[in-house]
């Protein structure tokens, strides 16, 4: 199938209506995070305020609501660093179907805790996202569960793309969007929605320099694997899959730039959001701020939206960072 037919802007409009009721149209607020750059209009898209604390609920809702009655009756399984698993558990509970979540042993305790509260069955297996995924695929074989992939799926990409539609509605002057990048479902959906309206809107991905698999895949010209590293942006960990079907090609075709940021820059950005806005974002959610502040974005416009993708960080980390940067 040609790439432009896999997910269309029309599909994303349909999804917006489908997922209403499970998903919030999130606020877009003006930001002072960049006082040094006069005349630039920067706004923050607060996906931190979604049910379960991240945008992942958009894709999960769209994918699960699209399942047949037979598939719903058998239940769903997924593999997740945390936020996607929480989103799948939430949607499954809201519409009354069985969910099993596979996570690796690297997932932080606060996220394990939240998953345990969610009502889903939790399976902790392996040292990486890829090992947890192998376990999930076994469960698909054994129980006939439907795998809800975290990013490389047209229904997931379509659901995440509803952020792009909200941006078009709330911020018609938008010329640049800066988006956290891991598997690429989020940025692909947003890019499809925005570029269909105006191909000149620039779509910029930001990731941590500690092992961004998509960045290295783009440089290699094909999907590659990398070892996972410790990072404050733990929600950006994980591969894109050597057999990646969709997001690699979408990112290759629709993303204008990918910028990498250091751990110190991510920490500084989290502190900036806490101190300037009195809001907590997780490391992954702060990377667009870090990217903007780094000065590494080549072609920045005048009307910029930053996607603050999630807020699920443990309180100790948030406190440590705000104290370190003088917030107290
Ligand atoms: C999953 C996630 C991302 C990255 O989304 P992809 O679709 O994998 O690129 C960014 N931020 C947060 C908070 C996430 O949970």
XYZ file of C-alpha atoms and ligand atoms in Angstrom:
343
model
C 0.000 0.000 0.000
C 1.405 3.451 -0.837
C 2.430 5.284 2.306
C -0.063 8.117 1.822
C -2.959 5.607 1.916
C -1.896 3.855 5.164
C -3.184 6.717 7.323
C -4.939 9.780 5.905
C -6.026 13.031 7.491
C -9.612 11.876 6.866
C -8.933 8.743 8.973
C -7.698 10.998 11.763
C -10.875 13.128 11.681
C -12.943 9.941 11.963
C -10.786 8.789 14.896
C -11.288 12.104 16.670
C -15.030 11.447 16.784
C -14.538 7.766 17.712
C -12.319 8.365 20.750
C -14.190 11.348 22.166
C -15.377 10.321 25.626
C -12.213 8.390 26.494
C -9.742 11.094 25.526
C -9.425 14.755 26.386
C -9.022 17.636 23.897
C -6.036 18.980 25.815
C -5.279 22.654 26.496
C -2.681 24.577 24.497
C -1.114 27.285 26.650
C 1.331 30.114 25.865
C 4.800 29.615 27.312
C 7.479 31.831 28.747
C 10.070 29.066 28.612
C 12.008 30.927 25.967
C 12.149 34.513 27.202
C 15.487 34.967 25.393
C 13.971 34.562 21.927
C 11.930 37.714 21.440
C 8.949 37.640 19.147
C 8.604 33.872 18.985
C 5.189 32.532 19.916
C 5.710 29.255 21.820
C 2.774 27.186 23.063
C 2.636 23.991 25.075
C 0.247 21.133 24.284
C -0.543 19.564 27.644
C -0.843 15.835 27.001
C 0.232 15.507 30.640
C -3.467 16.145 31.414
C -4.797 13.072 29.577
C -6.350 10.250 31.603
C -3.318 8.062 32.569
C -0.996 11.067 32.173
C 0.143 10.727 28.571
C -1.043 10.990 24.959
C -0.850 7.185 24.609
C -4.569 6.941 25.448
C -5.407 8.407 22.017
C -3.872 5.565 20.003
C -4.956 2.879 22.457
C -8.570 4.074 22.372
C -8.673 4.238 18.584
C -7.114 0.785 18.149
C -9.276 -0.982 20.731
C -12.551 0.681 19.687
C -11.837 -0.548 16.138
C -11.638 -4.240 17.159
C -14.330 -6.741 16.151
C -16.665 -8.110 18.831
C -14.857 -11.504 18.664
C -11.472 -9.879 19.236
C -12.871 -7.801 22.110
C -14.229 -10.960 23.735
C -10.788 -12.661 23.650
C -8.977 -9.630 25.093
C -5.817 -7.662 24.326
C -2.131 -7.826 25.222
C 0.641 -5.293 24.932
C 4.256 -4.587 25.736
C 5.138 -1.230 27.197
C 7.695 0.893 29.039
C 4.750 2.088 31.051
C 2.607 4.747 29.426
C 1.227 2.660 26.564
C 0.494 -0.178 28.994
C -1.369 2.175 31.301
C -3.351 3.583 28.397
C -4.344 0.125 27.133
C -5.341 -0.920 30.670
C -7.455 2.209 31.093
C -9.291 1.835 27.787
C -9.848 -1.890 28.377
C -11.313 -1.203 31.798
C -13.522 1.631 30.550
C -15.081 -0.508 27.828
C -14.999 -3.747 29.803
C -12.478 -6.080 28.191
C -9.527 -8.096 29.501
C -6.006 -6.641 29.101
C -2.594 -8.208 29.791
C 0.453 -5.936 29.946
C 4.045 -7.201 29.443
C 6.868 -4.954 30.701
C 10.619 -5.398 31.056
C 12.405 -5.393 34.411
C 13.882 -1.961 33.524
C 10.561 -0.149 33.900
C 10.672 2.237 36.908
C 8.801 1.276 40.119
C 6.303 4.173 39.924
C 5.088 2.902 36.564
C 4.893 -0.722 37.759
C 2.873 0.526 40.718
C 0.456 2.432 38.460
C 0.006 -0.607 36.192
C -0.776 -2.817 39.166
C -3.558 -0.401 40.133
C -5.003 -0.371 36.626
C -6.943 -3.618 36.741
C -4.862 -5.249 33.981
C -2.925 -8.510 34.287
C 0.797 -7.600 34.612
C 3.649 -9.790 33.275
C 7.228 -8.632 34.110
C 9.728 -10.337 31.799
C 13.257 -9.723 30.435
C 15.804 -6.922 30.385
C 14.495 -4.993 27.408
C 11.381 -3.975 25.549
C 12.242 -6.577 22.884
C 12.367 -9.437 25.421
C 9.046 -8.364 26.925
C 7.599 -8.330 23.400
C 8.618 -11.952 22.773
C 6.586 -12.929 25.844
C 3.580 -10.934 24.611
C 3.670 -12.718 21.238
C 3.632 -16.084 23.048
C 0.462 -14.973 24.840
C -1.113 -14.069 21.483
C -0.421 -17.645 20.297
C -1.671 -19.258 23.516
C -4.810 -17.224 24.229
C -5.807 -15.532 20.976
C -5.292 -12.082 22.484
C -4.942 -9.169 20.070
C -1.546 -7.487 20.260
C -1.852 -3.733 20.717
C 1.465 -2.489 19.362
C 2.705 0.736 20.982
C 3.505 2.576 17.730
C 3.883 0.569 14.496
C 0.191 0.217 13.697
C -2.073 2.359 11.476
C -4.818 2.642 14.133
C -2.309 3.754 16.763
C -0.719 6.308 14.424
C -4.211 7.548 13.520
C -5.162 7.983 17.182
C -1.977 9.900 18.020
C -2.644 12.072 14.958
C -5.702 13.576 16.651
C -3.210 15.874 18.427
C -2.464 17.349 14.998
C -6.155 18.031 14.347
C -6.482 19.795 17.724
C -3.447 21.934 16.878
C -5.004 22.961 13.552
C -8.203 23.899 15.396
C -6.559 25.758 18.295
C -3.468 27.290 16.643
C -4.111 28.161 12.984
C -0.872 30.198 12.734
C 1.225 27.140 13.663
C 4.355 26.807 11.505
C 6.515 24.434 13.572
C 5.756 21.542 15.883
C 8.383 19.962 18.130
C 7.593 16.390 19.150
C 9.267 13.742 21.342
C 10.452 10.827 19.182
C 10.893 7.164 20.056
C 9.043 4.519 18.013
C 7.579 7.317 15.932
C 3.824 6.712 16.253
C 3.240 10.110 17.841
C 5.238 12.139 15.331
C 3.909 10.175 12.329
C 0.270 10.839 13.225
C 0.894 14.517 13.945
C 2.864 14.945 10.706
C 0.112 13.325 8.604
C -2.591 15.545 10.130
C -0.584 18.765 9.790
C 1.075 18.256 6.406
C -2.260 17.399 4.791
C -3.468 20.846 5.866
C -0.229 22.669 5.075
C 2.900 20.862 3.845
C 5.025 23.859 4.881
C 4.443 23.210 8.610
C 7.756 21.930 9.954
C 7.728 18.759 12.027
C 10.753 18.347 14.292
C 11.528 15.251 16.338
C 13.552 15.367 19.550
C 15.098 12.425 21.336
C 17.755 11.692 23.931
C 21.307 11.190 22.667
C 21.569 8.114 24.933
C 20.395 5.639 22.293
C 17.800 7.099 19.940
C 17.075 4.132 17.674
C 15.042 6.080 15.095
C 17.823 8.645 14.648
C 20.440 5.969 14.037
C 18.077 4.054 11.765
C 17.552 7.151 9.594
C 21.325 7.581 9.332
C 21.778 3.921 8.419
C 18.974 4.082 5.848
C 17.115 1.187 7.501
C 15.859 0.098 10.944
C 18.721 -0.807 13.297
C 18.959 -2.095 16.870
C 20.787 -0.410 19.770
C 21.327 -1.401 23.407
C 19.050 0.474 25.830
C 20.705 3.085 28.043
C 19.677 4.695 31.335
C 17.916 7.965 30.577
C 15.640 10.447 32.305
C 13.455 10.098 29.201
C 12.645 6.458 30.000
C 9.428 6.584 27.945
C 11.595 7.066 24.841
C 13.503 3.819 25.404
C 12.980 0.818 23.149
C 13.674 -0.136 19.555
C 11.647 0.545 16.416
C 11.691 -3.146 15.361
C 13.951 -4.486 12.601
C 10.760 -5.434 10.750
C 9.270 -1.942 11.195
C 6.383 -1.551 8.751
C 5.117 2.010 8.983
C 6.707 4.513 11.353
C 10.223 4.324 9.899
C 8.897 5.253 6.449
C 6.600 7.964 7.824
C 9.440 9.543 9.786
C 11.796 9.281 6.810
C 9.251 10.992 4.545
C 7.481 13.494 6.800
C 9.849 14.581 9.560
C 11.949 17.617 8.682
C 14.625 17.373 11.377
C 15.616 15.160 14.280
C 17.486 16.832 17.147
C 19.217 14.986 20.001
C 19.504 16.323 23.559
C 21.725 15.332 26.487
C 20.627 14.100 29.906
C 21.677 17.452 31.419
C 19.533 19.281 28.881
C 16.526 17.058 29.635
C 16.978 17.705 33.356
C 17.259 21.459 32.745
C 14.102 21.402 30.638
C 12.135 19.517 33.317
C 13.278 22.120 35.847
C 12.319 24.959 33.518
C 8.786 23.621 33.156
C 8.430 23.103 36.913
C 9.778 26.554 37.807
C 8.205 28.606 34.999
C 4.860 26.795 34.737
C 4.456 24.931 38.038
C 3.765 21.757 36.097
C 5.455 18.386 36.259
C 6.493 16.725 33.006
C 8.393 13.476 32.694
C 11.755 13.391 30.903
C 10.219 12.279 27.596
C 7.651 15.059 27.856
C 10.365 17.666 28.419
C 12.541 16.846 25.393
C 10.775 19.345 23.072
C 11.629 22.112 25.569
C 15.201 20.808 25.747
C 15.401 20.742 21.940
C 14.162 24.297 21.625
C 16.483 25.612 24.354
C 19.471 23.734 22.877
C 19.523 26.027 19.836
C 20.044 22.910 17.701
C 16.755 23.214 15.790
C 17.903 24.479 12.383
C 14.760 25.987 10.961
C 12.543 27.337 13.658
C 9.454 29.304 12.705
C 7.572 32.023 14.602
C 4.597 30.011 15.865
C 5.793 26.895 17.603
C 3.917 24.157 19.436
C 5.780 21.864 21.835
C 4.130 18.533 22.626
C 4.508 17.867 26.371
C 3.723 14.215 25.848
C 3.467 12.918 29.413
C 3.792 13.624 33.112
C 4.470 10.246 34.677
C 7.630 10.794 36.687
C 8.169 9.755 40.289
C 7.926 12.513 42.876
C 11.505 12.024 44.145
C 12.949 12.706 40.699
C 10.775 15.794 40.205
C 11.703 17.107 43.676
C 15.418 16.405 43.215
C 15.425 18.318 39.924
C 13.472 21.334 41.156
C 15.724 21.603 44.242
C 18.872 21.309 42.132
C 17.757 24.216 39.944
C 16.877 26.433 42.887
C 13.112 25.999 42.990
C 12.899 24.351 46.400
C 5.546 6.770 24.064
C 5.953 8.123 24.466
C 6.657 8.975 23.592
C 7.138 8.550 22.223
O 6.115 8.166 21.332
P 6.459 7.282 20.049
O 5.172 7.115 19.341
O 7.040 5.980 20.534
O 7.489 8.039 19.260
C 6.929 10.268 24.027
N 6.567 10.682 25.256
C 5.897 9.906 26.123
C 5.524 10.462 27.454
C 5.568 8.588 25.766
O 4.901 7.820 26.636
